[in-house]
Amino acid sequence: MGVRATARIVARDDGRGGTALPVLAGEGPLALRRTRARGDEARVMLVGAMSGPLGGDHLTVEAEVGGGALLHVGSAAATIALPGQAKGEARYDVRLDVAEGGELRWLPEQLISANGSELYVTTRIDLAPGARLVFREEQVLGRAGEEPGRLTSRLTVRLDGRPLLDQEVACGPGAPGGWDGPAVLAGHRALGQLVLVRPEFERTPATARPLGECAALTPLAGPGVLVTAVAPDALRLRRTLDEALGALG
């Protein structure tokens, strides 16, 4: 039997031009630390208090952002999925909720799928009309010189209860054939995506275009854009996504 743990963040407008954190609670390997704020933004760092996720673990991170609040969430280091002693797949669930007039910047470090691990990641984001989102997800298949574990990741974004984005990717041993082929990763070992949702995109939609050789920007059917990228390593993946975020303001 693996570890079951939940970390929960609630951000609220403090009525004085800033953001309060009435709830900041972590369990087991999920520790939360408030860091120095910038302007009206509250900043929270997710810190790994112990190794994980391991085989059989079920970890959940929840964040709720109220109207007028601005929350920035990062992580102190990469998350590494490891085999562990317990048999079975590990699960890592992320649940994000942003109210009208709220803004969430979700910018953690990479998730690394180590050899022998088996992890299923689900991210569900629910946005009210007028909510703002910057969401970054980066995954690295294996450590240096290592074959990856099995990694399945599903991302769902809903705006006012309607689907804005729903996609799933599976990589590593046992994944459906072709995941490492020319139509998917083409031999690359780092993959990532950036999702931006802003009311301005409703009035002025972004234009679909390539971003270099291994990245692309795609407008969503709503006030959002999706940037997808692959790269040989985590450093070049981050550089590509940072450049895309800078170009989008």
PDB file of C-alpha atoms in Angstrom:
ATOM      1  CA  MET A   1       0.000   0.000   0.000  1.00  0.00           C
ATOM      2  CA  GLY A   2       1.461   3.368  -1.055  1.00  0.00           C
ATOM      3  CA  VAL A   3       1.199   6.818   0.472  1.00  0.00           C
ATOM      4  CA  ARG A   4      -1.988   8.866   0.108  1.00  0.00           C
ATOM      5  CA  ALA A   5      -1.535  12.613   0.605  1.00  0.00           C
ATOM      6  CA  THR A   6      -3.220  15.881  -0.361  1.00  0.00           C
ATOM      7  CA  ALA A   7      -1.952  19.454  -0.500  1.00  0.00           C
ATOM      8  CA  ARG A   8      -4.504  22.277  -0.661  1.00  0.00           C
ATOM      9  CA  ILE A   9      -4.154  25.981  -1.446  1.00  0.00           C
ATOM     10  CA  VAL A  10      -6.925  28.589  -1.255  1.00  0.00           C
ATOM     11  CA  ALA A  11      -6.208  32.153  -2.438  1.00  0.00           C
ATOM     12  CA  ARG A  12      -8.543  35.097  -1.783  1.00  0.00           C
ATOM     13  CA  ASP A  13      -8.543  38.832  -2.467  1.00  0.00           C
ATOM     14  CA  ASP A  14      -7.532  40.403   0.859  1.00  0.00           C
ATOM     15  CA  GLY A  15      -9.428  43.639   0.168  1.00  0.00           C
ATOM     16  CA  ARG A  16      -6.246  45.725   0.387  1.00  0.00           C
ATOM     17  CA  GLY A  17      -4.815  45.160  -3.068  1.00  0.00           C
ATOM     18  CA  GLY A  18      -3.159  41.850  -2.252  1.00  0.00           C
ATOM     19  CA  THR A  19      -3.872  38.137  -2.054  1.00  0.00           C
ATOM     20  CA  ALA A  20      -4.446  36.185   1.171  1.00  0.00           C
ATOM     21  CA  LEU A  21      -3.911  32.454   1.656  1.00  0.00           C
ATOM     22  CA  PRO A  22      -6.524  31.315   4.199  1.00  0.00           C
ATOM     23  CA  VAL A  23      -5.707  27.667   3.443  1.00  0.00           C
ATOM     24  CA  LEU A  24      -2.161  26.365   2.908  1.00  0.00           C
ATOM     25  CA  ALA A  25      -1.979  22.745   3.989  1.00  0.00           C
ATOM     26  CA  GLY A  26       0.188  19.815   2.892  1.00  0.00           C
ATOM     27  CA  GLU A  27       0.595  16.164   3.873  1.00  0.00           C
ATOM     28  CA  GLY A  28       3.298  13.516   3.588  1.00  0.00           C
ATOM     29  CA  PRO A  29       5.609  14.255   0.645  1.00  0.00           C
ATOM     30  CA  LEU A  30       3.606  17.372  -0.296  1.00  0.00           C
ATOM     31  CA  ALA A  31       4.805  20.400   1.689  1.00  0.00           C
ATOM     32  CA  LEU A  32       3.731  23.979   0.868  1.00  0.00           C
ATOM     33  CA  ARG A  33       5.719  27.121   1.640  1.00  0.00           C
ATOM     34  CA  ARG A  34       4.656  30.720   1.097  1.00  0.00           C
ATOM     35  CA  THR A  35       7.438  32.820  -0.441  1.00  0.00           C
ATOM     36  CA  ARG A  36       7.943  36.556  -0.895  1.00  0.00           C
ATOM     37  CA  ALA A  37       5.029  38.128  -2.764  1.00  0.00           C
ATOM     38  CA  ARG A  38       5.362  40.406  -5.775  1.00  0.00           C
ATOM     39  CA  GLY A  39       2.806  43.223  -5.899  1.00  0.00           C
ATOM     40  CA  ASP A  40      -0.701  41.822  -5.419  1.00  0.00           C
ATOM     41  CA  GLU A  41       0.449  38.254  -6.158  1.00  0.00           C
ATOM     42  CA  ALA A  42       0.753  35.497  -3.550  1.00  0.00           C
ATOM     43  CA  ARG A  43       3.522  32.975  -4.217  1.00  0.00           C
ATOM     44  CA  VAL A  44       3.560  29.372  -3.034  1.00  0.00           C
ATOM     45  CA  MET A  45       6.325  26.802  -3.453  1.00  0.00           C
ATOM     46  CA  LEU A  46       5.589  23.072  -3.524  1.00  0.00           C
ATOM     47  CA  VAL A  47       8.432  21.293  -1.720  1.00  0.00           C
ATOM     48  CA  GLY A  48       9.024  17.534  -1.814  1.00  0.00           C
ATOM     49  CA  ALA A  49       9.303  16.513   1.849  1.00  0.00           C
ATOM     50  CA  MET A  50      10.137  12.917   0.878  1.00  0.00           C
ATOM     51  CA  SER A  51      10.645  10.837  -2.262  1.00  0.00           C
ATOM     52  CA  GLY A  52       7.619  10.384  -4.454  1.00  0.00           C
ATOM     53  CA  PRO A  53       5.490   9.582  -6.179  1.00  0.00           C
ATOM     54  CA  LEU A  54       6.490   5.938  -5.734  1.00  0.00           C
ATOM     55  CA  GLY A  55       4.652   2.840  -6.940  1.00  0.00           C
ATOM     56  CA  GLY A  56       1.214   2.637  -5.301  1.00  0.00           C
ATOM     57  CA  ASP A  57       1.205   6.270  -4.098  1.00  0.00           C
ATOM     58  CA  HIS A  58      -1.780   8.541  -4.698  1.00  0.00           C
ATOM     59  CA  LEU A  59      -0.900  12.233  -4.371  1.00  0.00           C
ATOM     60  CA  THR A  60      -3.306  15.141  -4.932  1.00  0.00           C
ATOM     61  CA  VAL A  61      -2.676  18.878  -5.186  1.00  0.00           C
ATOM     62  CA  GLU A  62      -5.644  21.264  -5.124  1.00  0.00           C
ATOM     63  CA  ALA A  63      -5.664  25.031  -5.668  1.00  0.00           C
ATOM     64  CA  GLU A  64      -8.639  27.387  -5.554  1.00  0.00           C
ATOM     65  CA  VAL A  65      -8.324  31.027  -6.621  1.00  0.00           C
ATOM     66  CA  GLY A  66     -11.107  33.464  -5.791  1.00  0.00           C
ATOM     67  CA  GLY A  67     -12.159  36.571  -7.697  1.00  0.00           C
ATOM     68  CA  GLY A  68      -9.570  39.344  -7.569  1.00  0.00           C
ATOM     69  CA  ALA A  69      -6.844  37.006  -6.249  1.00  0.00           C
ATOM     70  CA  LEU A  70      -3.574  36.294  -8.048  1.00  0.00           C
ATOM     71  CA  LEU A  71      -1.721  33.088  -7.203  1.00  0.00           C
ATOM     72  CA  HIS A  72       1.655  31.920  -8.499  1.00  0.00           C
ATOM     73  CA  VAL A  73       2.584  28.299  -7.748  1.00  0.00           C
ATOM     74  CA  GLY A  74       6.025  26.831  -8.413  1.00  0.00           C
ATOM     75  CA  SER A  75       8.080  23.949  -7.062  1.00  0.00           C
ATOM     76  CA  ALA A  76      11.480  23.830  -5.410  1.00  0.00           C
ATOM     77  CA  ALA A  77      12.789  21.006  -7.609  1.00  0.00           C
ATOM     78  CA  ALA A  78      11.765  18.503 -10.236  1.00  0.00           C
ATOM     79  CA  THR A  79       9.340  15.746  -9.269  1.00  0.00           C
ATOM     80  CA  ILE A  80      10.761  12.269  -9.901  1.00  0.00           C
ATOM     81  CA  ALA A  81       8.479   9.265 -10.379  1.00  0.00           C
ATOM     82  CA  LEU A  82      10.255   6.192  -8.956  1.00  0.00           C
ATOM     83  CA  PRO A  83       9.384   2.463  -8.846  1.00  0.00           C
ATOM     84  CA  GLY A  84       9.189   2.088  -5.043  1.00  0.00           C
ATOM     85  CA  GLN A  85       8.574  -1.130  -3.106  1.00  0.00           C
ATOM     86  CA  ALA A  86       4.778  -1.207  -3.440  1.00  0.00           C
ATOM     87  CA  LYS A  87       3.512  -2.721  -6.663  1.00  0.00           C
ATOM     88  CA  GLY A  88       1.171  -0.932  -8.976  1.00  0.00           C
ATOM     89  CA  GLU A  89       0.764   2.391 -10.684  1.00  0.00           C
ATOM     90  CA  ALA A  90       1.255   5.662  -8.847  1.00  0.00           C
ATOM     91  CA  ARG A  91      -1.254   8.500  -9.328  1.00  0.00           C
ATOM     92  CA  TYR A  92      -0.688  12.240  -9.214  1.00  0.00           C
ATOM     93  CA  ASP A  93      -3.842  14.355  -9.459  1.00  0.00           C
ATOM     94  CA  VAL A  94      -3.910  18.137  -9.847  1.00  0.00           C
ATOM     95  CA  ARG A  95      -7.215  20.006  -9.377  1.00  0.00           C
ATOM     96  CA  LEU A  96      -7.260  23.746 -10.124  1.00  0.00           C
ATOM     97  CA  ASP A  97     -10.245  26.109  -9.838  1.00  0.00           C
ATOM     98  CA  VAL A  98     -10.174  29.808 -10.794  1.00  0.00           C
ATOM     99  CA  ALA A  99     -13.123  32.192 -10.249  1.00  0.00           C
ATOM    100  CA  GLU A 100     -14.105  35.162 -12.381  1.00  0.00           C
ATOM    101  CA  GLY A 101     -11.498  37.893 -12.013  1.00  0.00           C
ATOM    102  CA  GLY A 102      -8.974  35.493 -10.477  1.00  0.00           C
ATOM    103  CA  GLU A 103      -5.613  34.556 -11.986  1.00  0.00           C
ATOM    104  CA  LEU A 104      -3.485  31.449 -11.558  1.00  0.00           C
ATOM    105  CA  ARG A 105       0.093  31.053 -12.745  1.00  0.00           C
ATOM    106  CA  TRP A 106       0.962  27.352 -12.417  1.00  0.00           C
ATOM    107  CA  LEU A 107       4.680  27.003 -13.180  1.00  0.00           C
ATOM    108  CA  PRO A 108       6.216  23.960 -11.450  1.00  0.00           C
ATOM    109  CA  GLU A 109       9.495  22.278 -12.346  1.00  0.00           C
ATOM    110  CA  GLN A 110       9.666  19.190 -14.553  1.00  0.00           C
ATOM    111  CA  LEU A 111       8.225  15.763 -13.886  1.00  0.00           C
ATOM    112  CA  ILE A 112      10.859  13.070 -14.531  1.00  0.00           C
ATOM    113  CA  SER A 113       9.768   9.521 -15.330  1.00  0.00           C
ATOM    114  CA  ALA A 114      12.559   7.298 -13.966  1.00  0.00           C
ATOM    115  CA  ASN A 115      13.217   3.805 -15.287  1.00  0.00           C
ATOM    116  CA  GLY A 116      10.864   1.195 -13.797  1.00  0.00           C
ATOM    117  CA  SER A 117       8.261   3.709 -12.616  1.00  0.00           C
ATOM    118  CA  GLU A 118       4.616   3.747 -13.652  1.00  0.00           C
ATOM    119  CA  LEU A 119       2.707   6.992 -13.156  1.00  0.00           C
ATOM    120  CA  TYR A 120      -0.703   8.285 -14.213  1.00  0.00           C
ATOM    121  CA  VAL A 121      -1.082  12.068 -13.985  1.00  0.00           C
ATOM    122  CA  THR A 122      -4.430  13.838 -14.289  1.00  0.00           C
ATOM    123  CA  THR A 123      -4.812  17.608 -14.318  1.00  0.00           C
ATOM    124  CA  ARG A 124      -8.297  19.113 -14.261  1.00  0.00           C
ATOM    125  CA  ILE A 125      -8.653  22.891 -14.507  1.00  0.00           C
ATOM    126  CA  ASP A 126     -12.035  24.602 -14.081  1.00  0.00           C
ATOM    127  CA  LEU A 127     -12.231  28.276 -15.057  1.00  0.00           C
ATOM    128  CA  ALA A 128     -15.068  30.744 -14.654  1.00  0.00           C
ATOM    129  CA  PRO A 129     -15.685  33.294 -17.432  1.00  0.00           C
ATOM    130  CA  GLY A 130     -13.170  36.114 -17.007  1.00  0.00           C
ATOM    131  CA  ALA A 131     -10.604  33.926 -15.225  1.00  0.00           C
ATOM    132  CA  ARG A 132      -6.943  34.039 -16.272  1.00  0.00           C
ATOM    133  CA  LEU A 133      -4.541  31.128 -16.459  1.00  0.00           C
ATOM    134  CA  VAL A 134      -0.889  30.464 -17.245  1.00  0.00           C
ATOM    135  CA  PHE A 135      -0.255  26.726 -16.991  1.00  0.00           C
ATOM    136  CA  ARG A 136       3.045  25.003 -17.786  1.00  0.00           C
ATOM    137  CA  GLU A 137       3.603  21.249 -17.861  1.00  0.00           C
ATOM    138  CA  GLU A 138       6.993  19.664 -18.603  1.00  0.00           C
ATOM    139  CA  GLN A 139       7.823  15.963 -18.653  1.00  0.00           C
ATOM    140  CA  VAL A 140      11.225  14.323 -19.035  1.00  0.00           C
ATOM    141  CA  LEU A 141      11.493  10.664 -20.009  1.00  0.00           C
ATOM    142  CA  GLY A 142      14.257   9.124 -17.933  1.00  0.00           C
ATOM    143  CA  ARG A 143      17.226  10.588 -16.118  1.00  0.00           C
ATOM    144  CA  ALA A 144      20.561  11.069 -17.901  1.00  0.00           C
ATOM    145  CA  GLY A 145      21.424   7.921 -19.841  1.00  0.00           C
ATOM    146  CA  GLU A 146      18.367   6.067 -18.549  1.00  0.00           C
ATOM    147  CA  GLU A 147      15.362   4.527 -20.266  1.00  0.00           C
ATOM    148  CA  PRO A 148      12.047   6.039 -19.109  1.00  0.00           C
ATOM    149  CA  GLY A 149       9.303   4.525 -17.026  1.00  0.00           C
ATOM    150  CA  ARG A 150       5.670   4.391 -18.142  1.00  0.00           C
ATOM    151  CA  LEU A 151       4.020   7.819 -18.013  1.00  0.00           C
ATOM    152  CA  THR A 152       0.430   8.668 -18.882  1.00  0.00           C
ATOM    153  CA  SER A 153      -0.798  12.228 -18.549  1.00  0.00           C
ATOM    154  CA  ARG A 154      -4.248  13.697 -19.144  1.00  0.00           C
ATOM    155  CA  LEU A 155      -4.979  17.427 -19.138  1.00  0.00           C
ATOM    156  CA  THR A 156      -8.537  18.792 -19.111  1.00  0.00           C
ATOM    157  CA  VAL A 157      -9.381  22.498 -19.125  1.00  0.00           C
ATOM    158  CA  ARG A 158     -12.994  23.650 -18.814  1.00  0.00           C
ATOM    159  CA  LEU A 159     -14.289  27.196 -19.157  1.00  0.00           C
ATOM    160  CA  ASP A 160     -17.728  27.889 -17.684  1.00  0.00           C
ATOM    161  CA  GLY A 161     -18.300  24.125 -17.591  1.00  0.00           C
ATOM    162  CA  ARG A 162     -17.513  23.623 -21.289  1.00  0.00           C
ATOM    163  CA  PRO A 163     -14.411  21.824 -22.609  1.00  0.00           C
ATOM    164  CA  LEU A 164     -11.615  24.119 -23.771  1.00  0.00           C
ATOM    165  CA  LEU A 165      -8.928  21.413 -23.987  1.00  0.00           C
ATOM    166  CA  ASP A 166      -8.919  17.668 -23.304  1.00  0.00           C
ATOM    167  CA  GLN A 167      -5.913  15.583 -24.276  1.00  0.00           C
ATOM    168  CA  GLU A 168      -3.920  12.582 -23.112  1.00  0.00           C
ATOM    169  CA  VAL A 169      -0.414  11.374 -23.896  1.00  0.00           C
ATOM    170  CA  ALA A 170       1.210   8.054 -22.976  1.00  0.00           C
ATOM    171  CA  CYS A 171       4.940   7.329 -23.219  1.00  0.00           C
ATOM    172  CA  GLY A 172       7.369   4.628 -22.206  1.00  0.00           C
ATOM    173  CA  PRO A 173       7.188   0.821 -21.934  1.00  0.00           C
ATOM    174  CA  GLY A 174       3.694  -0.502 -22.541  1.00  0.00           C
ATOM    175  CA  ALA A 175       2.391   2.729 -24.093  1.00  0.00           C
ATOM    176  CA  PRO A 176       0.503   2.466 -27.398  1.00  0.00           C
ATOM    177  CA  GLY A 177       2.835   1.959 -30.338  1.00  0.00           C
ATOM    178  CA  GLY A 178       4.307   4.964 -32.073  1.00  0.00           C
ATOM    179  CA  TRP A 179       4.798   7.194 -29.022  1.00  0.00           C
ATOM    180  CA  ASP A 180       8.509   7.541 -29.866  1.00  0.00           C
ATOM    181  CA  GLY A 181       7.966   7.707 -33.631  1.00  0.00           C
ATOM    182  CA  PRO A 182       8.249  10.647 -36.025  1.00  0.00           C
ATOM    183  CA  ALA A 183       4.609  11.692 -35.561  1.00  0.00           C
ATOM    184  CA  VAL A 184       4.930  12.078 -31.776  1.00  0.00           C
ATOM    185  CA  LEU A 185       8.288  12.515 -30.013  1.00  0.00           C
ATOM    186  CA  ALA A 186      10.614  11.691 -32.909  1.00  0.00           C
ATOM    187  CA  GLY A 187      13.300  10.473 -30.513  1.00  0.00           C
ATOM    188  CA  HIS A 188      13.102  13.475 -28.170  1.00  0.00           C
ATOM    189  CA  ARG A 189      13.036  12.870 -24.418  1.00  0.00           C
ATOM    190  CA  ALA A 190      11.420  16.076 -23.124  1.00  0.00           C
ATOM    191  CA  LEU A 191       7.890  17.228 -23.916  1.00  0.00           C
ATOM    192  CA  GLY A 192       5.871  20.103 -22.610  1.00  0.00           C
ATOM    193  CA  GLN A 193       2.965  22.417 -23.089  1.00  0.00           C
ATOM    194  CA  LEU A 194       1.882  25.875 -22.123  1.00  0.00           C
ATOM    195  CA  VAL A 195      -1.791  26.848 -21.810  1.00  0.00           C
ATOM    196  CA  LEU A 196      -2.795  30.514 -21.610  1.00  0.00           C
ATOM    197  CA  VAL A 197      -6.375  31.624 -21.044  1.00  0.00           C
ATOM    198  CA  ARG A 198      -7.164  35.345 -21.152  1.00  0.00           C
ATOM    199  CA  PRO A 199     -10.389  37.251 -21.951  1.00  0.00           C
ATOM    200  CA  GLU A 200      -8.417  39.283 -24.544  1.00  0.00           C
ATOM    201  CA  PHE A 201      -8.017  36.192 -26.725  1.00  0.00           C
ATOM    202  CA  GLU A 202     -11.787  36.238 -27.235  1.00  0.00           C
ATOM    203  CA  ARG A 203     -11.524  39.620 -28.978  1.00  0.00           C
ATOM    204  CA  THR A 204      -8.146  39.062 -30.637  1.00  0.00           C
ATOM    205  CA  PRO A 205      -7.475  35.344 -31.215  1.00  0.00           C
ATOM    206  CA  ALA A 206      -3.890  34.198 -31.583  1.00  0.00           C
ATOM    207  CA  THR A 207      -2.689  32.932 -34.956  1.00  0.00           C
ATOM    208  CA  ALA A 208      -1.599  29.319 -35.341  1.00  0.00           C
ATOM    209  CA  ARG A 209       2.092  29.134 -36.182  1.00  0.00           C
ATOM    210  CA  PRO A 210       5.246  27.051 -35.702  1.00  0.00           C
ATOM    211  CA  LEU A 211       7.692  28.149 -33.022  1.00  0.00           C
ATOM    212  CA  GLY A 212      10.986  26.898 -34.362  1.00  0.00           C
ATOM    213  CA  GLU A 213      11.442  23.300 -35.504  1.00  0.00           C
ATOM    214  CA  CYS A 214       9.875  21.445 -32.570  1.00  0.00           C
ATOM    215  CA  ALA A 215       7.116  23.656 -31.151  1.00  0.00           C
ATOM    216  CA  ALA A 216       3.800  25.090 -32.291  1.00  0.00           C
ATOM    217  CA  LEU A 217       1.175  27.563 -31.118  1.00  0.00           C
ATOM    218  CA  THR A 218      -2.459  26.562 -31.566  1.00  0.00           C
ATOM    219  CA  PRO A 219      -5.464  28.778 -30.736  1.00  0.00           C
ATOM    220  CA  LEU A 220      -8.150  27.013 -28.729  1.00  0.00           C
ATOM    221  CA  ALA A 221     -11.904  27.198 -29.373  1.00  0.00           C
ATOM    222  CA  GLY A 222     -12.297  29.953 -26.807  1.00  0.00           C
ATOM    223  CA  PRO A 223     -10.140  32.629 -25.134  1.00  0.00           C
ATOM    224  CA  GLY A 224      -7.001  30.509 -24.955  1.00  0.00           C
ATOM    225  CA  VAL A 225      -3.900  29.236 -26.722  1.00  0.00           C
ATOM    226  CA  LEU A 226      -1.888  26.038 -26.481  1.00  0.00           C
ATOM    227  CA  VAL A 227       1.856  25.821 -27.056  1.00  0.00           C
ATOM    228  CA  THR A 228       3.259  22.299 -27.461  1.00  0.00           C
ATOM    229  CA  ALA A 229       6.953  21.471 -27.708  1.00  0.00           C
ATOM    230  CA  VAL A 230       9.437  18.604 -27.690  1.00  0.00           C
ATOM    231  CA  ALA A 231      13.180  18.864 -27.098  1.00  0.00           C
ATOM    232  CA  PRO A 232      16.244  16.680 -26.543  1.00  0.00           C
ATOM    233  CA  ASP A 233      16.462  17.708 -22.876  1.00  0.00           C
ATOM    234  CA  ALA A 234      14.755  19.683 -20.114  1.00  0.00           C
ATOM    235  CA  LEU A 235      16.924  22.773 -20.521  1.00  0.00           C
ATOM    236  CA  ARG A 236      16.073  23.291 -24.168  1.00  0.00           C
ATOM    237  CA  LEU A 237      12.408  22.534 -23.512  1.00  0.00           C
ATOM    238  CA  ARG A 238      12.240  25.234 -20.823  1.00  0.00           C
ATOM    239  CA  ARG A 239      13.978  27.715 -23.099  1.00  0.00           C
ATOM    240  CA  THR A 240      11.411  27.080 -25.852  1.00  0.00           C
ATOM    241  CA  LEU A 241       8.413  27.480 -23.526  1.00  0.00           C
ATOM    242  CA  ASP A 242       9.883  30.585 -21.879  1.00  0.00           C
ATOM    243  CA  GLU A 243      10.397  32.180 -25.282  1.00  0.00           C
ATOM    244  CA  ALA A 244       6.796  31.365 -26.226  1.00  0.00           C
ATOM    245  CA  LEU A 245       5.487  32.844 -22.977  1.00  0.00           C
ATOM    246  CA  GLY A 246       7.553  35.987 -23.514  1.00  0.00           C
ATOM    247  CA  ALA A 247       6.247  36.361 -27.054  1.00  0.00           C
ATOM    248  CA  LEU A 248       2.666  36.081 -25.786  1.00  0.00           C
ATOM    249  CA  GLY A 249       3.281  38.697 -23.093  1.00  0.00           C
TER     250      GLY A 249
END
